[in-house]
PDB file of C-alpha atoms in Angstrom:
ATOM      1  CA  MET A   1      83.625  92.575 115.722  1.00 78.00           C
ATOM      2  CA  GLN A   2      83.322  96.032 114.208  1.00 89.00           C
ATOM      3  CA  PHE A   3      83.232  96.955 110.550  1.00 92.00           C
ATOM      4  CA  HIS A   4      84.665 100.112 109.073  1.00 94.00           C
ATOM      5  CA  LEU A   5      83.141 100.448 105.630  1.00 96.00           C
ATOM      6  CA  GLU A   6      85.002 102.478 103.019  1.00 96.00           C
ATOM      7  CA  THR A   7      84.807 102.756  99.266  1.00 97.00           C
ATOM      8  CA  GLN A   8      87.380 100.430  97.724  1.00 96.00           C
ATOM      9  CA  GLN A   9      88.176  99.371  94.164  1.00 97.00           C
ATOM     10  CA  LEU A  10      87.073  95.753  93.994  1.00 98.00           C
ATOM     11  CA  ASP A  11      89.572  94.606  91.373  1.00 97.00           C
ATOM     12  CA  GLU A  12      92.483  95.930  93.449  1.00 97.00           C
ATOM     13  CA  LEU A  13      91.220  94.214  96.603  1.00 97.00           C
ATOM     14  CA  VAL A  14      90.790  90.921  94.763  1.00 98.00           C
ATOM     15  CA  GLN A  15      94.189  91.087  93.058  1.00 98.00           C
ATOM     16  CA  ASN A  16      95.950  91.924  96.342  1.00 98.00           C
ATOM     17  CA  THR A  17      94.196  89.041  98.101  1.00 98.00           C
ATOM     18  CA  ILE A  18      95.131  86.620  95.339  1.00 98.00           C
ATOM     19  CA  GLN A  19      98.730  87.822  95.515  1.00 98.00           C
ATOM     20  CA  SER A  20      98.870  87.178  99.255  1.00 97.00           C
ATOM     21  CA  ASN A  21      97.544  83.633  98.761  1.00 98.00           C
ATOM     22  CA  LEU A  22      99.844  82.560  95.916  1.00 97.00           C
ATOM     23  CA  GLY A  23     102.455  80.987  98.214  1.00 97.00           C
ATOM     24  CA  TYR A  24      99.803  78.857  99.876  1.00 96.00           C
ATOM     25  CA  ALA A  25      98.501  77.724  96.487  1.00 97.00           C
ATOM     26  CA  GLN A  26     102.021  76.905  95.301  1.00 96.00           C
ATOM     27  CA  ASN A  27     102.518  74.666  98.340  1.00 95.00           C
ATOM     28  CA  PHE A  28      99.596  72.582  97.044  1.00 95.00           C
ATOM     29  CA  GLY A  29     100.732  72.762  93.420  1.00 95.00           C
ATOM     30  CA  VAL A  30      97.645  74.785  92.493  1.00 97.00           C
ATOM     31  CA  ASP A  31      97.589  77.676  90.032  1.00 97.00           C
ATOM     32  CA  ILE A  32      95.311  80.658  90.713  1.00 98.00           C
ATOM     33  CA  ARG A  33      94.024  82.452  87.603  1.00 98.00           C
ATOM     34  CA  TYR A  34      92.283  85.819  87.645  1.00 98.00           C
ATOM     35  CA  LYS A  35      89.880  87.317  85.123  1.00 98.00           C
ATOM     36  CA  LEU A  36      88.134  90.693  85.252  1.00 97.00           C
ATOM     37  CA  LEU A  37      85.092  90.716  82.978  1.00 96.00           C
ATOM     38  CA  ALA A  38      84.009  94.285  83.755  1.00 91.00           C
ATOM     39  CA  GLU A  39      85.382  97.140  81.666  1.00 88.00           C
ATOM     40  CA  ARG A  40      84.851  99.846  84.255  1.00 90.00           C
ATOM     41  CA  ALA A  41      85.838 100.680  87.804  1.00 92.00           C
ATOM     42  CA  LEU A  42      83.971  98.675  90.431  1.00 97.00           C
ATOM     43  CA  PRO A  43      83.787 100.716  93.633  1.00 97.00           C
ATOM     44  CA  VAL A  44      82.343  98.791  96.557  1.00 97.00           C
ATOM     45  CA  ARG A  45      81.746  99.833 100.136  1.00 97.00           C
ATOM     46  CA  VAL A  46      83.426  97.215 102.305  1.00 97.00           C
ATOM     47  CA  ASP A  47      85.664  96.729 105.281  1.00 97.00           C
ATOM     48  CA  SER A  48      88.794  95.840 103.315  1.00 97.00           C
ATOM     49  CA  GLN A  49      90.263  93.717 106.113  1.00 97.00           C
ATOM     50  CA  ARG A  50      87.059  91.670 106.497  1.00 97.00           C
ATOM     51  CA  PHE A  51      86.614  91.337 102.732  1.00 98.00           C
ATOM     52  CA  THR A  52      90.193  90.107 102.405  1.00 98.00           C
ATOM     53  CA  GLN A  53      89.554  87.607 105.210  1.00 96.00           C
ATOM     54  CA  VAL A  54      86.476  86.235 103.404  1.00 97.00           C
ATOM     55  CA  LEU A  55      88.130  85.999  99.994  1.00 98.00           C
ATOM     56  CA  SER A  56      91.239  84.418 101.535  1.00 97.00           C
ATOM     57  CA  ASN A  57      89.008  81.798 103.160  1.00 95.00           C
ATOM     58  CA  LEU A  58      87.341  81.010  99.840  1.00 97.00           C
ATOM     59  CA  LEU A  59      90.716  80.831  98.091  1.00 98.00           C
ATOM     60  CA  SER A  60      92.302  78.599 100.720  1.00 96.00           C
ATOM     61  CA  ASN A  61      89.296  76.254 100.657  1.00 94.00           C
ATOM     62  CA  ALA A  62      89.409  76.100  96.862  1.00 96.00           C
ATOM     63  CA  VAL A  63      93.135  75.333  96.967  1.00 97.00           C
ATOM     64  CA  LYS A  64      92.768  72.690  99.717  1.00 94.00           C
ATOM     65  CA  PHE A  65      90.006  70.853  97.896  1.00 94.00           C
ATOM     66  CA  SER A  66      91.641  71.022  94.447  1.00 94.00           C
ATOM     67  CA  ARG A  67      93.515  68.207  92.844  1.00 90.00           C
ATOM     68  CA  GLU A  68      97.304  68.356  92.784  1.00 87.00           C
ATOM     69  CA  ASN A  69      98.530  70.473  89.868  1.00 90.00           C
ATOM     70  CA  GLY A  70      95.011  71.865  89.602  1.00 94.00           C
ATOM     71  CA  ARG A  71      93.813  75.399  89.266  1.00 97.00           C
ATOM     72  CA  VAL A  72      91.462  77.862  90.882  1.00 98.00           C
ATOM     73  CA  ASP A  73      89.742  80.497  88.749  1.00 98.00           C
ATOM     74  CA  VAL A  74      88.780  83.854  90.246  1.00 98.00           C
ATOM     75  CA  THR A  75      86.424  85.947  88.130  1.00 98.00           C
ATOM     76  CA  ILE A  76      84.826  89.340  88.653  1.00 98.00           C
ATOM     77  CA  SER A  77      81.753  90.325  86.674  1.00 97.00           C
ATOM     78  CA  ALA A  78      79.261  93.148  87.157  1.00 96.00           C
ATOM     79  CA  ASN A  79      75.989  94.620  86.072  1.00 95.00           C
ATOM     80  CA  ILE A  80      74.858  98.166  86.701  1.00 93.00           C
ATOM     81  CA  ASN A  81      74.185  97.663  90.436  1.00 95.00           C
ATOM     82  CA  TYR A  82      76.208  94.672  91.623  1.00 97.00           C
ATOM     83  CA  ALA A  83      79.603  93.027  91.325  1.00 97.00           C
ATOM     84  CA  ARG A  84      80.045  89.262  91.525  1.00 98.00           C
ATOM     85  CA  ILE A  85      83.278  87.556  92.564  1.00 98.00           C
ATOM     86  CA  GLU A  86      83.518  83.833  91.824  1.00 98.00           C
ATOM     87  CA  VAL A  87      86.105  81.407  93.170  1.00 98.00           C
ATOM     88  CA  GLN A  88      85.964  78.157  91.240  1.00 98.00           C
ATOM     89  CA  ASP A  89      87.870  74.960  91.889  1.00 97.00           C
ATOM     90  CA  TYR A  90      87.803  71.693  89.976  1.00 95.00           C
ATOM     91  CA  GLY A  91      88.300  69.441  92.980  1.00 94.00           C
ATOM     92  CA  ILE A  92      86.225  67.071  95.039  1.00 92.00           C
ATOM     93  CA  GLY A  93      83.013  69.116  95.189  1.00 92.00           C
ATOM     94  CA  ILE A  94      80.364  69.028  97.890  1.00 90.00           C
ATOM     95  CA  SER A  95      77.927  66.191  98.459  1.00 88.00           C
ATOM     96  CA  GLU A  96      74.184  66.815  98.222  1.00 88.00           C
ATOM     97  CA  ALA A  97      73.780  65.769 101.863  1.00 85.00           C
ATOM     98  CA  PHE A  98      76.212  68.454 103.080  1.00 81.00           C
ATOM     99  CA  LYS A  99      75.090  71.391 100.933  1.00 85.00           C
ATOM    100  CA  SER A 100      72.303  72.520 103.265  1.00 78.00           C
ATOM    101  CA  SER A 101      74.635  72.875 106.265  1.00 74.00           C
ATOM    102  CA  ILE A 102      77.746  74.306 104.616  1.00 86.00           C
ATOM    103  CA  PHE A 103      77.370  77.787 106.150  1.00 81.00           C
ATOM    104  CA  GLN A 104      76.639  76.496 109.665  1.00 75.00           C
ATOM    105  CA  LYS A 105      79.227  76.775 112.441  1.00 68.00           C
ATOM    106  CA  PHE A 106      81.641  73.899 113.084  1.00 51.00           C
ATOM    107  CA  THR A 107      80.537  71.900 110.050  1.00 55.00           C
ATOM    108  CA  GLN A 108      82.764  69.842 107.813  1.00 55.00           C
ATOM    109  CA  GLU A 109      81.669  67.118 105.458  1.00 53.00           C
ATOM    110  CA  ASP A 110      83.033  64.311 107.615  1.00 48.00           C
ATOM    111  CA  ALA A 111      85.650  63.621 110.271  1.00 39.00           C
ATOM    112  CA  LYS A 112      88.084  62.280 107.688  1.00 44.00           C
ATOM    113  CA  ALA A 113      87.860  65.559 105.798  1.00 46.00           C
ATOM    114  CA  ALA A 114      88.565  67.531 108.971  1.00 39.00           C
ATOM    115  CA  ARG A 115      91.781  65.595 109.502  1.00 35.00           C
ATOM    116  CA  LYS A 116      92.830  65.529 105.858  1.00 47.00           C
ATOM    117  CA  TYR A 117      92.033  69.137 105.001  1.00 50.00           C
ATOM    118  CA  ALA A 118      92.568  70.805 108.401  1.00 51.00           C
ATOM    119  CA  GLY A 119      90.044  73.339 109.534  1.00 52.00           C
ATOM    120  CA  THR A 120      87.590  74.214 112.257  1.00 49.00           C
ATOM    121  CA  GLY A 121      84.449  74.474 110.185  1.00 59.00           C
ATOM    122  CA  LEU A 122      84.034  78.144 111.085  1.00 68.00           C
ATOM    123  CA  GLY A 123      85.387  79.851 107.971  1.00 81.00           C
ATOM    124  CA  LEU A 124      82.281  79.735 105.794  1.00 92.00           C
ATOM    125  CA  SER A 125      79.950  80.615 108.664  1.00 89.00           C
ATOM    126  CA  LEU A 126      82.036  83.676 109.517  1.00 93.00           C
ATOM    127  CA  SER A 127      82.377  84.556 105.834  1.00 95.00           C
ATOM    128  CA  LYS A 128      78.608  84.551 105.396  1.00 95.00           C
ATOM    129  CA  THR A 129      78.115  86.786 108.418  1.00 94.00           C
ATOM    130  CA  MET A 130      80.801  89.238 107.320  1.00 96.00           C
ATOM    131  CA  ILE A 131      79.591  89.529 103.727  1.00 97.00           C
ATOM    132  CA  GLU A 132      76.021  90.077 104.903  1.00 96.00           C
ATOM    133  CA  LYS A 133      77.193  92.815 107.314  1.00 95.00           C
ATOM    134  CA  MET A 134      78.801  94.508 104.280  1.00 96.00           C
ATOM    135  CA  GLY A 135      75.470  94.441 102.442  1.00 96.00           C
ATOM    136  CA  GLY A 136      76.305  91.495 100.212  1.00 97.00           C
ATOM    137  CA  GLU A 137      75.433  87.859  99.679  1.00 97.00           C
ATOM    138  CA  ILE A 138      77.497  84.690  99.526  1.00 96.00           C
ATOM    139  CA  GLY A 139      76.538  81.381  97.981  1.00 95.00           C
ATOM    140  CA  PHE A 140      77.809  78.421  96.009  1.00 96.00           C
ATOM    141  CA  HIS A 141      77.167  75.818  93.352  1.00 95.00           C
ATOM    142  CA  SER A 142      78.851  72.439  93.491  1.00 94.00           C
ATOM    143  CA  GLU A 143      78.814  69.039  91.923  1.00 92.00           C
ATOM    144  CA  GLU A 144      80.419  66.193  93.808  1.00 92.00           C
ATOM    145  CA  GLY A 145      83.589  65.060  92.047  1.00 91.00           C
ATOM    146  CA  GLN A 146      83.563  68.094  89.723  1.00 93.00           C
ATOM    147  CA  GLY A 147      84.371  71.021  91.975  1.00 96.00           C
ATOM    148  CA  SER A 148      82.684  74.070  93.439  1.00 96.00           C
ATOM    149  CA  VAL A 149      82.020  77.721  92.681  1.00 97.00           C
ATOM    150  CA  PHE A 150      81.649  80.040  95.644  1.00 97.00           C
ATOM    151  CA  PHE A 151      80.437  83.539  94.865  1.00 97.00           C
ATOM    152  CA  ILE A 152      80.122  86.886  96.591  1.00 98.00           C
ATOM    153  CA  ILE A 153      77.700  89.519  95.366  1.00 98.00           C
ATOM    154  CA  LEU A 154      78.262  93.099  96.529  1.00 98.00           C
ATOM    155  CA  PRO A 155      76.372  96.289  95.702  1.00 97.00           C
ATOM    156  CA  LEU A 156      78.429  98.785  93.744  1.00 97.00           C
ATOM    157  CA  GLU A 157      79.092 102.113  95.466  1.00 91.00           C
ATOM    158  CA  SER A 158      76.217 103.956  93.796  1.00 76.00           C
ATOM    159  CA  SER A 159      73.895 101.220  95.167  1.00 50.00           C
ATOM    160  CA  ALA A 160      75.522 101.177  98.610  1.00 46.00           C
ATOM    161  CA  ALA A 161      75.167 104.872  99.453  1.00 46.00           C
ATOM    162  CA  SER A 162      72.720 104.165 102.255  1.00 43.00           C
ATOM    163  CA  THR A 163      75.002 101.667 104.026  1.00 43.00           C
ATOM    164  CA  PRO A 164      76.186 102.966 107.420  1.00 42.00           C
ATOM    165  CA  SER A 165      79.912 103.428 107.871  1.00 42.00           C
ATOM    166  CA  LEU A 166      80.182 101.467 111.100  1.00 43.00           C
ATOM    167  CA  THR A 167      78.284  98.274 111.825  1.00 43.00           C
ATOM    168  CA  GLU A 168      78.602  95.980 114.810  1.00 41.00           C
ATOM    169  CA  LEU A 169      78.396  92.220 114.530  1.00 37.00           C
TER     170      LEU A 169
END
C-alpha cells in the first residue's frame, strides 16, 4: 500500500467524508453532527483517500454501535501544532477486557458482536497503521454502556514539513 501525501484542508476532508456516510447513518436511524472548534484553516499533510478510509471506518463503527435514533458527534479542534478529530457515539461502549486488543487484527469483542454488527475486525488495525504512516496518532476513550470517543491527532502542515511525500506500508 502506497501513500501519496499532499496538503489538504482538514475541515473539507472531514465534511466530505461525513457527507458520504450520511446514507449509511440514516439506514440505522443515526444522526451525524459536525462541529469545527478551530477558527482558522487546518492544513494537514495526508493521503486523502487513506484518511477518508480511516474516518469512514470510525464513522461506520460509531453508527453501528449507536442506539437506534441516536447520534454521532464529529468534532475538530486544534492547537498551534496539531489538529484533533473526534468521533463520539453514545452506544454500547467497549468493555475493559477488550480495550487492550482493540487495534489488533481480526479482533471483535465477541462472536455475537461479529454476527450482529458485521465486520472482519480489521478496520481499526488498518486505521491505526494508516494514520501512523501519515504522521499521526489514533486512540480512544470508552465506557461500557455509555459510548466511545475515537480520536485522530495529525500534525498541522507547518509541523509536517519534514514528512516525505511517498511512504510505503
